[in-house]
Short mmCIF file of C-alpha atoms in Angstrom, two decimals:
data_model
loop_
_atom_site.label_atom_id
_atom_site.label_comp_id
_atom_site.label_asym_id
_atom_site.label_seq_id
_atom_site.Cartn_x
_atom_site.Cartn_y
_atom_site.Cartn_z
CA MET A 4 67.39 13.42 -26.01
CA THR A 5 66.37 16.02 -23.43
CA GLU A 6 64.44 14.69 -20.46
CA LEU A 7 62.81 17.55 -18.56
CA VAL A 8 62.28 16.97 -14.85
CA GLU A 9 61.36 19.14 -11.92
CA ARG A 10 64.24 20.27 -9.78
CA VAL A 11 63.06 19.99 -6.17
CA ASP A 12 64.35 20.93 -2.74
CA GLU A 13 65.02 18.83 0.35
CA GLU A 14 61.27 18.87 1.10
CA ASP A 15 60.30 17.75 -2.46
CA ARG A 16 58.98 21.22 -3.37
CA VAL A 17 59.37 22.24 -7.03
CA LEU A 18 62.04 24.85 -7.74
CA GLY A 19 61.92 24.76 -11.54
CA VAL A 20 62.18 22.59 -14.64
CA VAL A 21 65.61 21.37 -15.76
CA ASP A 22 67.19 18.77 -18.02
CA ARG A 23 67.69 15.54 -16.03
CA ASP A 24 71.32 15.15 -17.15
CA GLU A 25 71.98 18.70 -15.91
CA ALA A 26 70.29 17.90 -12.58
CA ILE A 27 72.57 14.88 -12.22
CA ARG A 28 75.71 16.84 -13.21
CA GLN A 29 74.87 19.65 -10.77
CA GLY A 30 73.71 17.35 -7.96
CA TRP A 31 70.25 18.94 -7.92
CA PRO A 32 67.50 16.83 -6.36
CA HIS A 33 64.77 15.76 -8.78
CA ARG A 34 62.20 12.94 -8.77
CA VAL A 35 62.36 9.27 -9.74
CA ALA A 36 59.46 6.80 -9.66
CA THR A 37 59.94 3.05 -9.32
CA THR A 38 57.75 -0.03 -9.00
CA VAL A 39 58.19 -3.40 -7.31
CA CYS A 40 56.54 -5.82 -9.75
CA ARG A 41 55.02 -9.11 -8.64
CA ASP A 42 53.21 -11.84 -10.47
CA PRO A 43 49.96 -13.38 -9.16
CA ARG A 44 52.05 -16.06 -7.38
CA GLY A 45 53.84 -13.34 -5.38
CA ARG A 46 57.22 -13.62 -7.10
CA VAL A 47 59.27 -10.46 -7.67
CA LEU A 48 60.47 -9.38 -11.11
CA VAL A 49 64.25 -8.91 -11.19
CA HIS A 50 66.09 -7.66 -14.24
CA ARG A 51 69.62 -6.99 -15.41
CA ARG A 52 70.46 -3.72 -17.06
CA PRO A 53 72.19 -3.84 -20.47
CA GLU A 54 75.96 -3.35 -20.61
CA HIS A 55 75.66 -0.29 -22.89
CA VAL A 56 73.53 1.93 -20.60
CA SER A 57 75.14 4.95 -18.93
CA ARG A 58 73.75 4.28 -15.45
CA PHE A 59 74.62 1.00 -13.70
CA PRO A 60 75.51 -1.13 -16.75
CA GLY A 61 75.14 -4.86 -16.11
CA HIS A 62 73.69 -4.33 -12.63
CA TYR A 63 70.60 -6.18 -11.43
CA ASP A 64 67.56 -4.37 -10.10
CA TRP A 65 64.25 -5.36 -8.61
CA LEU A 66 62.71 -1.94 -9.20
CA ILE A 67 61.42 -0.73 -12.60
CA GLY A 68 61.43 3.00 -13.07
CA GLY A 69 62.91 6.26 -14.18
CA GLY A 70 62.70 10.01 -13.99
CA VAL A 71 59.41 11.74 -13.23
CA ALA A 72 58.76 14.11 -16.15
CA ALA A 73 57.94 17.74 -15.48
CA GLY A 74 54.24 18.03 -14.61
CA GLU A 75 53.87 14.29 -13.96
CA THR A 76 53.01 12.67 -10.62
CA TYR A 77 55.08 9.87 -9.12
CA GLN A 78 52.23 7.44 -9.80
CA GLU A 79 51.82 8.53 -13.44
CA ALA A 80 55.56 8.16 -13.99
CA ALA A 81 55.60 4.70 -12.39
CA ALA A 82 52.78 3.50 -14.68
CA ARG A 83 54.46 5.04 -17.76
CA GLU A 84 57.78 3.40 -16.94
CA LEU A 85 56.10 -0.03 -16.66
CA GLU A 86 54.69 0.41 -20.13
CA GLU A 87 57.94 1.73 -21.62
CA GLU A 88 60.28 -0.79 -20.02
CA LEU A 89 58.11 -3.91 -19.76
CA GLY A 90 55.36 -3.34 -22.33
CA VAL A 91 52.58 -3.77 -19.75
CA ARG A 92 49.83 -1.62 -18.32
CA ALA A 93 48.99 -2.22 -14.70
CA PRO A 94 47.65 -0.20 -11.79
CA VAL A 95 50.45 0.98 -9.51
CA ARG A 96 49.99 1.72 -5.83
CA PHE A 97 52.18 4.21 -4.01
CA LEU A 98 54.11 2.78 -1.03
CA PHE A 99 56.52 5.48 0.15
CA LYS A 100 59.11 8.04 -0.90
CA PHE A 101 62.41 9.19 0.53
CA LEU A 102 65.25 11.51 -0.33
CA CYS A 103 67.77 9.09 -1.79
CA ARG A 104 71.31 10.43 -1.72
CA GLY A 105 71.85 8.19 -4.74
CA ALA A 106 74.96 6.67 -6.22
CA ILE A 107 74.76 9.15 -9.13
CA SER A 108 72.93 12.16 -7.65
CA PRO A 109 70.36 13.01 -4.98
CA TYR A 110 66.70 12.51 -5.83
CA TRP A 111 63.34 11.82 -4.27
CA LEU A 112 62.56 8.15 -4.88
CA GLY A 113 58.87 7.24 -5.02
CA VAL A 114 58.37 3.49 -4.60
CA HIS A 115 55.19 1.78 -5.86
CA ARG A 116 53.96 -1.78 -6.26
CA ALA A 117 52.05 -3.55 -9.01
CA VAL A 118 50.82 -7.05 -9.66
CA LEU A 119 51.42 -7.94 -13.31
CA THR A 120 48.91 -10.40 -14.72
CA GLU A 121 50.00 -10.24 -18.37
CA ALA A 122 53.27 -11.38 -19.91
CA VAL A 123 56.02 -8.79 -19.94
CA THR A 124 57.81 -7.83 -23.17
CA PRO A 125 60.86 -5.94 -21.95
CA ASP A 126 62.47 -3.25 -24.05
CA PRO A 127 65.94 -4.69 -24.81
CA SER A 128 67.48 -1.22 -24.59
CA GLU A 129 66.39 -1.16 -20.92
CA VAL A 130 66.35 -4.84 -19.86
CA ALA A 131 69.00 -7.41 -20.85
CA TRP A 132 67.51 -10.26 -18.79
CA HIS A 133 64.54 -10.72 -16.46
CA GLY A 134 63.15 -13.41 -14.22
CA TRP A 135 60.61 -13.94 -11.47
CA LEU A 136 62.15 -14.74 -8.08
CA THR A 137 60.57 -15.89 -4.84
CA GLU A 138 61.17 -13.77 -1.76
CA ARG A 139 63.88 -16.21 -0.64
CA GLU A 140 65.55 -16.23 -4.08
CA LEU A 141 65.54 -12.42 -4.10
CA ARG A 142 67.28 -12.28 -0.71
CA GLU A 143 69.90 -14.76 -1.96
CA ALA A 144 70.40 -12.81 -5.20
CA LEU A 145 70.91 -9.58 -3.24
CA ARG A 146 73.88 -11.25 -1.53
CA ARG A 147 75.39 -12.75 -4.70
CA TRP A 148 74.63 -10.40 -7.61
CA LEU A 149 75.65 -6.80 -8.20
CA PHE A 150 72.47 -4.74 -7.68
CA VAL A 151 71.76 -1.07 -8.32
CA PRO A 152 72.65 0.41 -4.91
CA ASP A 153 69.61 2.72 -4.71
CA GLY A 154 67.24 -0.26 -4.99
CA VAL A 155 69.13 -1.93 -2.17
CA GLU A 156 68.75 1.29 -0.15
CA ALA A 157 64.97 1.25 -0.69
CA LEU A 158 64.83 -2.33 0.61
CA ARG A 159 67.02 -1.40 3.59
CA ARG A 160 64.57 1.38 4.47
CA ARG A 161 61.54 -0.87 4.05
CA PRO A 162 62.48 -4.55 4.56
CA ASP A 163 58.82 -5.50 4.03
CA LEU A 164 59.17 -4.64 0.30
CA GLY A 165 60.33 -8.20 -0.31
CA ALA A 166 57.12 -9.51 1.27
CA PRO A 167 53.95 -10.33 -0.69
CA PRO A 168 51.74 -7.27 -1.42
CA ALA A 169 49.12 -8.15 1.23
CA ALA A 170 51.81 -7.82 3.92
CA ILE A 171 52.84 -4.30 2.86
CA PRO A 172 50.84 -1.43 4.33
CA SER A 173 49.65 1.20 1.85
CA PRO A 174 49.97 4.81 2.94
CA ALA A 175 48.14 7.68 1.28
CA PRO A 176 49.70 8.79 -2.02
CA PRO A 177 52.09 11.75 -1.89
CA ARG A 178 51.17 15.25 -2.93
CA SER A 179 53.17 16.52 -5.86
#
């Protein structure tokens, strides 16, 4: 299936629309939107990717997300990915973005947060396992489990991402 994304430059300015697989093969920067999901108790949703997926099979991740479709904002993509991957609708709040050199290809990574108040129903083609971890349990898991490296990079850049939402400052949303 073709997934059209916007090829962007080192300043996140749109250069054109391309197939995401082609952007990855060519090493062209594009956009990815992710969300840190918490429950009302402040725990973080962590999931394991299925073994059959092409990108990071069997790896754990604490970010839910995917490619930003052509014409879509980071925030719209983050909300769409929550619905596609977890079967939930929730408001997402932009936190920050950075040019991630990525384990697979370079891309602009937009990181958001959401508090999920309804039960999640993960898509088994995207999520093999999920669980809610406390901040301490997440830090321990990051040392013991094999995580998607780009999610670890986001946490390295913003160590406060593991903190409860009230402790994380909210900047203005990015311009697309």
